[in-house]
XYZ file of C-alpha atoms in Angstrom:
702
model
C 0.000 0.000 0.000
C 1.340 3.443 -0.936
C 1.231 5.797 2.069
C -1.147 8.759 1.621
C 1.549 11.166 2.798
C 3.772 10.070 -0.078
C 1.060 10.811 -2.649
C 0.598 14.276 -1.183
C 4.358 14.914 -1.293
C 4.535 13.603 -4.858
C 1.811 15.946 -6.083
C 3.391 18.853 -4.214
C 6.666 18.258 -6.092
C 5.005 17.816 -9.488
C 4.417 20.540 -12.047
C 1.348 19.346 -13.942
C 2.326 21.451 -16.961
C 5.516 19.380 -17.228
C 3.556 16.124 -17.067
C 0.818 17.083 -19.525
C 3.324 18.893 -21.755
C 5.000 15.566 -22.523
C 1.893 14.432 -24.373
C 0.097 17.639 -25.378
C 1.493 20.722 -27.134
C 0.728 23.528 -24.688
C 0.810 27.265 -25.247
C 0.799 29.977 -22.622
C -2.669 31.486 -22.032
C -2.469 34.070 -19.273
C -1.484 32.280 -16.088
C -2.527 28.932 -17.571
C -1.643 26.770 -20.574
C -3.997 25.605 -23.296
C -3.906 23.001 -26.040
C -5.965 20.555 -28.060
C -7.638 17.994 -25.850
C -5.992 14.551 -26.161
C -9.217 12.820 -25.173
C -11.489 13.987 -27.999
C -11.016 15.452 -31.472
C -11.141 19.232 -31.705
C -9.743 21.963 -33.943
C -9.781 24.822 -31.432
C -8.226 24.388 -27.983
C -10.602 23.690 -25.112
C -8.064 21.913 -22.899
C -6.671 24.060 -20.046
C -3.821 23.228 -17.671
C -3.613 25.341 -14.512
C -0.167 25.414 -12.819
C -1.551 27.399 -9.883
C -4.224 24.789 -9.162
C -2.165 21.855 -10.491
C -5.155 20.584 -12.460
C -6.349 20.150 -16.054
C -9.834 20.555 -17.486
C -11.375 20.248 -20.943
C -14.348 22.479 -21.593
C -15.267 20.369 -24.596
C -15.571 16.857 -23.162
C -15.458 17.579 -19.422
C -12.380 15.537 -18.433
C -10.503 16.954 -15.485
C -8.138 15.953 -12.706
C -4.594 16.249 -11.438
C -1.290 14.779 -12.651
C -2.137 11.260 -11.436
C -5.545 11.451 -13.072
C -4.041 12.587 -16.372
C -1.690 9.599 -16.516
C -4.598 7.292 -15.707
C -6.727 8.791 -18.485
C -4.037 9.173 -21.131
C -2.094 5.953 -20.641
C -4.884 3.733 -19.359
C -3.016 3.062 -16.132
C -4.424 1.970 -12.815
C -4.083 4.314 -9.850
C -1.060 2.556 -8.379
C 0.749 2.374 -11.734
C 0.032 6.051 -12.391
C 1.462 7.026 -9.002
C 4.555 4.919 -9.678
C 5.035 6.455 -13.129
C 4.695 9.956 -11.731
C 7.114 9.130 -8.923
C 9.609 7.864 -11.492
C 9.319 11.145 -13.411
C 10.114 13.027 -10.213
C 12.898 10.669 -9.189
C 11.101 9.667 -5.984
C 11.226 6.051 -4.773
C 7.762 4.737 -3.926
C 7.567 3.536 -0.313
C 5.487 0.574 0.728
C 3.605 0.395 4.000
C 3.833 -3.398 3.853
C 7.591 -3.396 4.344
C 9.039 -4.679 7.584
C 9.503 -2.138 10.393
C 13.277 -2.535 10.273
C 13.267 -1.879 6.517
C 11.140 1.231 6.970
C 13.559 2.427 9.627
C 16.484 1.817 7.286
C 14.736 3.767 4.518
C 14.066 6.575 6.949
C 17.738 6.741 7.881
C 18.794 6.720 4.224
C 16.385 9.565 3.489
C 17.683 11.562 6.447
C 21.240 11.047 5.264
C 20.353 12.204 1.759
C 18.631 15.302 3.106
C 21.687 16.102 5.209
C 23.944 15.849 2.135
C 21.742 18.063 -0.016
C 21.523 20.619 2.816
C 25.316 20.767 2.985
C 25.584 21.273 -0.771
C 22.870 23.937 -0.727
C 24.907 25.815 1.864
C 28.032 25.532 -0.298
C 26.046 26.820 -3.305
C 24.955 29.873 -1.338
C 28.521 30.524 -0.174
C 30.018 30.287 -3.671
C 27.328 32.569 -5.122
C 28.351 35.201 -2.573
C 32.012 34.714 -3.459
C 31.236 35.250 -7.155
C 29.872 38.718 -6.434
C 33.053 39.523 -4.535
C 35.393 38.409 -7.344
C 35.763 40.907 -10.240
C 38.025 38.403 -12.005
C 35.375 35.652 -11.971
C 32.633 38.086 -13.024
C 34.815 39.355 -15.882
C 35.390 35.771 -17.033
C 31.644 35.076 -17.245
C 30.990 38.361 -19.017
C 33.750 37.490 -21.461
C 31.864 34.283 -22.253
C 28.796 36.382 -23.075
C 26.816 35.555 -19.942
C 24.564 38.003 -18.118
C 23.884 38.201 -14.412
C 20.371 36.923 -15.024
C 21.521 33.693 -16.625
C 24.209 33.227 -13.955
C 21.523 33.539 -11.276
C 19.239 31.133 -13.171
C 21.906 28.424 -12.984
C 23.090 29.531 -9.491
C 26.673 29.917 -10.747
C 29.337 30.631 -8.139
C 33.062 30.966 -7.614
C 35.313 28.898 -5.358
C 38.214 31.178 -4.289
C 41.821 30.077 -4.585
C 41.972 28.982 -0.967
C 42.771 25.614 0.563
C 40.146 26.023 3.297
C 37.685 28.467 1.738
C 34.638 26.540 2.955
C 35.722 26.974 6.565
C 33.955 30.349 6.505
C 30.745 28.770 5.206
C 30.370 26.016 7.820
C 30.665 26.310 11.591
C 32.622 23.056 11.789
C 35.123 22.417 8.999
C 35.716 18.934 10.439
C 32.081 17.953 9.818
C 32.138 14.436 8.238
C 29.365 15.408 5.818
C 31.776 17.791 4.064
C 33.933 14.825 3.113
C 31.005 12.543 2.301
C 29.511 15.175 -0.011
C 32.825 15.522 -1.873
C 33.328 19.159 -0.942
C 36.377 18.484 1.214
C 39.237 16.049 0.735
C 41.010 14.484 3.683
C 44.444 12.911 3.490
C 45.617 9.856 5.314
C 47.167 10.906 8.639
C 50.946 10.993 8.695
C 52.946 9.052 11.263
C 52.266 10.394 14.732
C 49.173 12.356 13.670
C 45.651 11.478 14.765
C 43.999 12.766 11.591
C 44.999 13.809 8.090
C 44.925 17.284 6.613
C 41.685 18.619 5.122
C 41.320 20.948 2.175
C 38.695 22.094 -0.326
C 38.242 20.010 -3.459
C 37.269 23.040 -5.576
C 39.659 25.998 -5.690
C 39.785 28.950 -8.100
C 36.982 27.606 -10.266
C 33.641 28.749 -11.635
C 31.139 26.503 -9.866
C 28.192 24.886 -11.634
C 25.685 23.388 -9.153
C 24.153 20.151 -10.438
C 20.507 19.818 -9.455
C 18.164 16.876 -9.619
C 14.701 17.245 -11.218
C 13.330 18.453 -7.870
C 15.839 21.305 -7.736
C 18.025 19.918 -4.946
C 21.768 20.443 -5.368
C 23.363 16.996 -5.521
C 26.820 17.769 -6.917
C 29.085 20.331 -8.566
C 31.176 20.886 -11.622
C 34.056 23.334 -11.439
C 35.797 24.989 -14.432
C 39.170 26.671 -14.296
C 39.210 30.358 -15.176
C 42.548 30.232 -16.933
C 44.592 27.393 -18.301
C 44.942 24.421 -16.036
C 44.214 20.761 -15.629
C 41.753 19.306 -15.293
C 39.698 21.822 -17.225
C 36.530 20.533 -15.525
C 36.446 18.931 -12.097
C 33.337 17.084 -10.940
C 32.098 16.013 -7.546
C 32.737 12.363 -6.734
C 29.778 10.024 -6.642
C 27.823 10.084 -3.402
C 24.565 8.557 -2.121
C 22.690 11.384 -3.911
C 24.891 11.837 -6.986
C 25.532 9.176 -9.644
C 27.017 10.655 -12.826
C 25.544 8.080 -15.164
C 22.016 9.036 -14.117
C 22.084 12.820 -13.866
C 21.953 15.543 -16.504
C 23.156 19.079 -15.969
C 20.533 21.696 -16.747
C 17.513 19.383 -16.648
C 15.914 21.169 -13.704
C 16.613 24.626 -15.121
C 15.378 23.636 -18.572
C 12.035 22.018 -17.784
C 9.938 24.916 -19.073
C 12.100 25.352 -22.174
C 11.888 21.631 -22.913
C 8.133 21.968 -23.010
C 8.143 25.157 -25.086
C 10.827 24.083 -27.575
C 9.486 20.565 -27.836
C 12.856 18.809 -27.752
C 15.916 18.238 -25.570
C 19.346 19.252 -26.863
C 22.057 17.033 -25.357
C 25.551 18.565 -25.236
C 28.853 17.603 -23.648
C 29.724 20.512 -21.339
C 28.349 22.760 -18.621
C 29.296 25.927 -20.471
C 27.489 24.700 -23.584
C 24.273 24.455 -21.571
C 24.623 27.867 -19.965
C 25.690 29.610 -23.192
C 22.845 28.067 -25.183
C 20.374 29.191 -22.528
C 21.785 32.708 -22.845
C 20.969 32.616 -26.571
C 17.447 31.278 -26.124
C 18.070 27.533 -26.090
C 17.202 26.766 -22.490
C 16.283 23.218 -23.494
C 19.938 22.135 -23.519
C 21.308 19.589 -21.037
C 24.720 17.983 -20.635
C 26.096 14.669 -19.506
C 28.491 14.921 -16.575
C 31.777 13.895 -18.103
C 30.444 10.463 -19.033
C 29.077 8.932 -22.200
C 25.327 9.238 -22.724
C 23.688 6.259 -21.043
C 20.368 4.487 -21.384
C 19.338 6.009 -18.049
C 20.026 9.481 -19.443
C 17.824 8.798 -22.457
C 15.075 7.264 -20.372
C 15.066 10.274 -18.040
C 14.846 12.731 -20.942
C 11.909 10.886 -22.466
C 9.989 11.568 -19.269
C 10.069 15.251 -20.233
C 9.912 15.270 -24.035
C 9.317 13.059 -27.054
C 12.230 14.434 -29.106
C 15.977 14.405 -28.403
C 18.735 16.036 -30.455
C 22.271 14.913 -29.610
C 24.877 17.581 -30.366
C 28.475 16.501 -30.960
C 31.632 17.881 -32.475
C 32.258 16.758 -36.025
C 35.674 15.238 -35.250
C 36.452 11.570 -34.659
C 35.830 11.854 -30.923
C 32.406 13.388 -31.608
C 31.529 10.560 -33.972
C 32.487 7.987 -31.360
C 30.372 9.770 -28.756
C 27.463 9.807 -31.208
C 27.816 6.063 -31.653
C 27.556 5.488 -27.909
C 24.540 7.779 -27.664
C 22.895 5.959 -30.567
C 23.237 2.583 -28.890
C 21.907 3.994 -25.612
C 18.853 5.498 -27.343
C 17.826 2.559 -29.542
C 15.680 0.673 -26.976
C 13.576 3.818 -26.460
C 13.148 4.861 -30.117
C 9.455 4.165 -30.557
C 7.383 5.253 -33.547
C 6.128 8.337 -31.674
C 9.560 9.566 -30.603
C 12.137 11.421 -32.620
C 15.888 11.112 -32.085
C 18.420 12.964 -34.215
C 22.121 13.839 -34.253
C 23.626 17.277 -34.799
C 27.255 17.431 -35.933
C 28.905 20.843 -35.755
C 32.109 21.740 -37.626
C 35.181 20.160 -36.052
C 36.478 23.512 -34.788
C 33.281 24.329 -32.898
C 31.299 23.254 -29.886
C 27.751 24.606 -29.336
C 29.040 27.471 -27.194
C 31.558 28.758 -29.737
C 29.290 28.104 -32.729
C 26.328 30.086 -31.432
C 28.530 32.975 -30.291
C 30.187 33.185 -33.707
C 27.182 32.489 -35.945
C 24.150 33.450 -33.868
C 21.011 31.597 -32.780
C 19.390 31.552 -36.231
C 22.317 29.643 -37.723
C 22.294 27.228 -34.799
C 18.542 26.675 -35.156
C 19.074 25.921 -38.840
C 21.660 23.291 -37.906
C 19.234 21.708 -35.446
C 16.583 21.429 -38.157
C 19.105 19.649 -40.393
C 20.136 17.160 -37.711
C 20.599 13.584 -38.917
C 17.610 11.360 -38.004
C 18.232 8.172 -36.068
C 17.354 5.957 -39.038
C 20.140 7.443 -41.146
C 22.623 7.682 -38.269
C 22.114 4.016 -37.439
C 23.015 2.901 -40.958
C 25.941 5.338 -41.200
C 27.257 4.074 -37.882
C 26.874 0.441 -38.933
C 28.459 1.021 -42.346
C 31.621 2.607 -40.943
C 34.684 0.969 -42.535
C 32.462 -1.152 -44.777
C 33.212 -1.275 -48.495
C 29.688 -1.388 -49.869
C 30.981 -2.089 -53.364
C 32.129 -5.540 -52.250
C 30.139 -8.516 -51.026
C 32.415 -8.742 -48.003
C 31.690 -5.113 -47.053
C 27.945 -5.553 -47.400
C 28.065 -8.739 -45.330
C 29.939 -6.823 -42.642
C 27.278 -4.120 -42.801
C 24.544 -6.685 -42.162
C 26.512 -8.178 -39.288
C 26.948 -4.769 -37.655
C 23.483 -3.353 -38.372
C 21.210 -6.287 -37.462
C 22.090 -6.173 -33.720
C 21.456 -2.425 -33.668
C 18.070 -2.653 -35.400
C 17.202 -5.549 -33.129
C 17.391 -3.204 -30.129
C 14.582 -1.046 -31.502
C 11.089 -1.606 -30.092
C 8.619 -3.412 -32.318
C 6.923 -0.987 -34.660
C 6.905 0.698 -38.032
C 10.282 2.410 -37.537
C 12.020 -0.889 -36.982
C 10.582 -2.359 -40.158
C 11.372 0.701 -42.283
C 14.999 0.803 -41.157
C 15.259 -2.901 -41.923
C 14.005 -2.169 -45.453
C 16.571 0.637 -45.845
C 19.296 -1.748 -44.689
C 18.216 -4.340 -47.248
C 18.440 -1.755 -50.001
C 21.847 -0.536 -48.850
C 23.198 -4.088 -48.542
C 21.589 -5.121 -51.843
C 19.829 -8.058 -50.248
C 16.151 -9.070 -50.118
C 14.142 -7.319 -47.419
C 12.649 -10.657 -46.355
C 16.157 -11.909 -45.582
C 16.845 -8.951 -43.282
C 13.511 -9.372 -41.515
C 14.141 -13.099 -41.088
C 17.485 -12.356 -39.434
C 15.809 -9.870 -37.124
C 13.171 -12.417 -36.142
C 15.828 -15.041 -35.437
C 17.708 -12.556 -33.274
C 14.531 -11.556 -31.459
C 13.750 -15.191 -30.724
C 17.191 -15.831 -29.313
C 17.077 -12.628 -27.331
C 13.663 -13.346 -25.820
C 15.010 -16.592 -24.465
C 17.911 -14.813 -22.781
C 16.218 -11.668 -21.440
C 12.459 -12.026 -21.536
C 11.723 -8.686 -19.887
C 13.890 -6.388 -21.987
C 11.291 -5.372 -24.540
C 8.618 -4.851 -21.920
C 10.914 -2.473 -20.049
C 11.444 -0.195 -23.026
C 8.398 1.758 -21.895
C 7.002 2.493 -25.346
C 3.769 0.517 -25.431
C 0.773 2.164 -23.880
C -2.246 0.255 -22.697
C -5.525 1.131 -24.414
C -7.750 3.570 -22.596
C -10.261 1.737 -20.403
C -13.899 1.794 -21.402
C -16.599 2.967 -19.055
C -17.320 -0.643 -18.207
C -13.777 -1.368 -17.108
C -12.496 -1.258 -13.576
C -11.224 2.340 -13.348
C -8.156 1.162 -11.525
C -7.197 -1.658 -13.919
C -5.792 -4.816 -12.430
C -4.311 -2.928 -9.542
C -7.636 -2.643 -7.788
C -8.694 0.522 -5.977
C -6.037 2.927 -4.734
C -4.465 2.308 -1.378
C -5.975 5.566 -0.139
C -9.019 7.589 -0.979
C -8.080 9.519 -4.139
C -9.418 12.662 -2.476
C -6.693 12.590 0.107
C -7.156 9.689 2.465
C -8.461 10.282 5.960
C -5.620 8.453 7.672
C -3.414 11.513 7.684
C -6.027 14.074 8.702
C -4.779 16.397 11.399
C -6.545 16.320 14.747
C -9.300 18.824 15.454
C -8.082 22.014 17.022
C -5.244 22.812 14.626
C -5.003 26.442 13.615
C -6.695 26.984 10.280
C -4.585 28.120 7.346
C -5.792 28.603 3.755
C -4.864 25.485 1.773
C -2.713 25.237 -1.306
C -5.022 23.632 -3.816
C -2.976 21.025 -5.633
C -5.187 18.016 -5.672
C -8.172 19.077 -7.753
C -10.972 21.572 -8.101
C -12.615 22.591 -4.870
C -16.393 22.683 -5.098
C -16.474 21.989 -8.817
C -19.431 19.673 -8.694
C -21.746 21.857 -10.773
C -19.600 21.587 -13.870
C -17.553 18.503 -13.110
C -19.979 16.179 -14.834
C -20.291 18.341 -17.952
C -19.827 16.685 -21.298
C -21.503 13.407 -20.682
C -19.629 12.471 -17.533
C -17.714 9.270 -16.920
C -20.312 7.852 -14.595
C -21.854 9.137 -11.398
C -19.737 9.387 -8.288
C -22.356 7.354 -6.442
C -21.613 4.354 -8.625
C -18.331 3.888 -6.787
C -20.147 3.239 -3.534
C -22.743 1.054 -5.248
C -20.200 -1.212 -6.869
C -20.312 0.568 -10.227
C -17.345 1.809 -12.192
C -16.044 4.934 -13.796
C -17.018 7.258 -10.965
C -15.707 10.652 -11.965
C -14.035 11.716 -8.731
C -12.434 8.351 -8.122
C -11.427 7.487 -11.683
C -9.422 10.707 -11.924
C -7.205 9.743 -9.015
C -7.915 13.016 -7.241
C -5.833 13.615 -4.158
C -7.096 16.673 -2.293
C -5.003 17.970 0.557
C -6.961 17.853 3.821
C -7.484 21.123 5.620
C -7.165 21.819 9.342
C -10.625 22.376 10.776
C -11.434 26.074 11.297
C -12.178 27.187 14.833
C -15.470 28.862 13.951
C -18.464 27.087 12.464
C -18.669 27.144 8.669
C -21.541 26.552 6.228
C -20.174 23.061 5.683
C -20.347 22.401 9.423
C -23.971 23.516 9.298
C -24.681 21.159 6.386
C -23.060 18.241 8.228
C -25.050 19.019 11.370
C -28.315 19.230 9.437
C -27.720 15.899 7.696
C -26.718 14.175 10.928
C -29.855 15.497 12.594
C -32.086 14.471 9.674
C -30.231 12.125 7.326
C -33.359 11.475 5.243
C -32.970 14.900 3.633
C -29.841 13.695 1.791
C -31.912 11.897 -0.829
C -34.067 14.994 -1.299
C -31.105 17.127 -2.394
C -30.524 17.524 -6.158
C -27.656 15.599 -7.738
C -25.734 18.834 -8.374
C -25.725 19.461 -4.606
C -24.448 15.917 -4.016
C -21.638 16.529 -6.492
C -20.504 19.745 -4.832
C -20.593 18.307 -1.319
C -18.759 15.104 -2.232
C -16.005 17.078 -3.962
C -15.101 19.074 -0.845
C -11.731 18.667 0.857
C -11.345 16.258 3.758
C -12.962 15.694 6.144
C -16.173 17.077 4.617
C -16.076 15.391 1.191
C -15.241 11.963 2.672
C -18.063 12.419 5.203
C -20.685 13.091 2.513
C -19.535 10.081 0.474
C -19.529 7.936 3.619
C -23.042 9.132 4.442
C -24.305 8.286 0.946
C -22.886 4.778 1.176
C -24.332 4.286 4.649
C -27.811 5.447 3.608
C -27.773 3.067 0.648
C -26.892 0.158 2.954
C -28.976 0.977 6.044
C -31.350 3.842 5.262
C -31.895 6.939 7.387
C -30.569 6.736 10.961
C -31.046 8.850 14.106
C -28.426 11.522 14.790
C -26.846 9.919 17.902
C -26.437 6.616 16.048
C -24.777 8.390 13.092
C -22.343 10.139 15.416
C -21.441 6.821 17.043
C -20.780 5.263 13.645
C -18.646 8.261 12.620
C -16.390 7.561 15.593
C -15.988 3.936 14.577
C -15.832 4.122 10.784
C -12.575 5.362 9.274
C -13.431 3.912 5.832
C -11.377 0.845 6.698
C -13.817 -0.898 8.997
C -14.812 -0.634 12.665
C -12.128 0.041 15.190
C -11.838 0.835 18.847
C -12.625 4.409 19.686
C -9.452 6.427 19.131
C -8.157 9.215 21.264
C -8.849 12.677 19.899
C -5.201 13.245 19.022
C -5.221 10.163 16.828
C -8.868 10.230 15.780
C -9.962 9.460 12.251
C -11.293 12.392 10.193
C -14.892 11.316 10.713
C -14.355 10.963 14.453
C -12.792 14.432 14.630
C -15.688 15.846 12.636
C -18.218 14.164 14.931
C -16.571 15.730 17.972
C -16.539 19.112 16.253
C -20.213 18.983 15.282
C -21.241 18.142 18.825
C -19.215 21.042 20.164
C -20.519 23.572 17.651
C -24.158 22.453 17.529
C -26.552 20.555 19.699
C -27.803 17.739 17.490
C -31.584 17.744 17.486
C -34.067 15.577 15.653
C -35.320 18.313 13.361
C -32.358 19.801 11.551
C -32.699 22.145 8.604
C -35.133 21.637 5.785
C -34.086 20.905 2.204
C -34.548 24.527 1.158
C -32.272 25.687 3.990
C -29.630 23.132 3.005
C -29.692 24.236 -0.623
C -29.280 27.837 0.516
C -26.119 26.814 2.374
C -24.790 24.996 -0.691
C -25.439 27.835 -3.144
C -22.244 29.820 -2.233
C -20.160 26.702 -2.892
C -21.830 26.368 -6.278
C -21.100 30.032 -7.009
C -17.414 29.508 -6.186
C -17.370 26.599 -8.618
C -18.898 28.663 -11.410
C -16.514 31.543 -10.806
C -13.535 29.225 -10.870
C -14.551 27.761 -14.205
C -15.268 31.215 -15.624
C -11.870 32.512 -14.486
C -10.128 29.731 -16.385
C -12.032 30.541 -19.556
C -11.375 34.270 -19.290
C -7.647 33.630 -18.860
C -7.378 31.138 -21.717
C -7.711 33.456 -24.743
C -9.176 31.997 -27.942
C -11.062 28.748 -27.363
C -13.369 26.379 -29.209
C -16.964 27.263 -30.047
C -18.169 24.922 -27.313
C -15.982 26.632 -24.730
C -17.124 30.087 -25.871
C -20.749 29.001 -25.509
C -19.980 27.652 -22.060
C -18.423 31.004 -21.118
C -21.626 32.848 -21.983
C -23.622 30.275 -20.060
C -21.361 30.698 -17.028
C -21.794 34.473 -17.075
C -25.568 33.993 -17.011
C -25.501 31.304 -14.331
C -23.152 33.325 -12.136
C -25.324 36.419 -12.398
C -28.515 34.506 -11.613
C -26.972 32.615 -8.722
C -25.586 35.805 -7.155
C -29.058 37.284 -7.378
C -30.611 34.202 -5.793
C -28.128 34.225 -2.921
C -28.662 37.919 -2.276
C -32.447 37.546 -2.261
C -32.381 34.119 -0.577
C -34.948 32.720 -2.935
C -34.781 30.030 -5.662
C -34.624 31.017 -9.312
C -37.846 30.140 -11.093
C -37.619 28.010 -14.218
């Protein structure tokens, strides 16, 4: 079972625009992004992604949700698989509540150690940034490379002074073991008669390039000499948080540019990345002094569907391109594009763009060699294609490369091109590929499945919305198990898990099934199938309209069935503990019918959505138990309660908030589809009428 707290942390670290932008071309629309909906055909954009709310919504077909819900909808994943995929994108290991206590304790210690290391490196980053401002020589060097202060700040560039113990002024204890473990300080073996060896800074008189993981945490450094010296670049050693073969410099800084440009540009040096960003190519990343690996490629494909490898045109660049090609082949599906950019031998990306300008560099990118051609050129190296021996060698070298490609049209087309180049029947090449695939499947049966290219078909409305994984380990709206005890000071929430009070328009466009069907054993319930995870809110100290609604329904539960379905939708979409209470009440009334208030309160104290339990203490009470205690304190539960009309009057402001929220998104989105424009006019009318009804406290006729 995935802990609810992990899902909350995962969504808090996720930028939904990054996730959706991998699959949908998004354009800026005010504070939001818009694009063509991937779930239904349209010519004008009705699909809106809101970074501030961390949600998406289509005004054409009505789909909506958060990052987990989008992966479930788009890739046909179950809830658990979607959470795992999203965690992989963010580089977060998924914990498991079923692990042994000693294993959980070990994981906790590992996490604490990693946090300590990243804290140390964050402090070093801050120190070196301050030193850069104090060094005219270092500033002049960066200006001489064409960099501005803005771009230096964007990459958090710094300067390590020419001092053996420069970091001693940044840390209270220079003998702190974490300084050595993080690679910032080197310690020598103690000499004879000494208790400990000498310590000194690893980085001295160098421009410092902090290396950040996708979450923005500093995990390592690269240092470049200002003048001549060896080594030209010096990297941090590998640590528990920094493994060179997995990390890419500039990936964190370039996330937005990757989405806007539509491709990743892989270079070989830190300065290439920074210089390209200065000239408008913020989508550049660099390997950290190692050859491009399969893990690098896999990580990039979590952010984009197109990669351009940039190499020098000399022999070393060609060799590097060959290694990158082999690393990329298992991930080259029909929907992805991989190409290779070879600059003149005397240039790297930094020098080329400074000498020729961004337009010339962009033209080179557009002329980059596609993977299909690069594969055959790589395989045909040193092959005399005018001789039978050379063509046989070509087949021997190319077949294993093509065999690494995922099954699909691209694989077959390259095989046909190989047959033409080798002057051999295409059927012969395909037969060889099949023989190789058969042998390979016997050796490594899981390789092809791990390539990550095949997507499951979208589930139909009759399917289990969670696939074979079953229902999520927690309520998709947040999970009551981590609700804070009653009495916490109320603070306005950060809405990351889904629309608050959206029920009026959430079912628009045909709906994916009624939310009630989830409690009745149905499928496709809209709130649950989206994988919503709404952050629970500390209970306010004063009574709220929602408290009044809860009290009224506890006092007279029979009125629940008399409320319109739109009111049910709004109430069940509220943040915990209110939304979970209304869904719990609906399920209970279906099973047992209307119950007296005292009996409902007793059941609230026992039912935590996981079955009866002994009555908990208030500090560790379930959300429903905390809410029961609160209702009794704020109101004396009587047998009468409010009438249906009074309840609807309490719900109307929530409905108005929902309408305003939807209208705000449309007003910020610019040009939209005809359906969305019609909806905007309808929302203006509904908002006006509802405001009038609330002010006059009377229902709207008709």
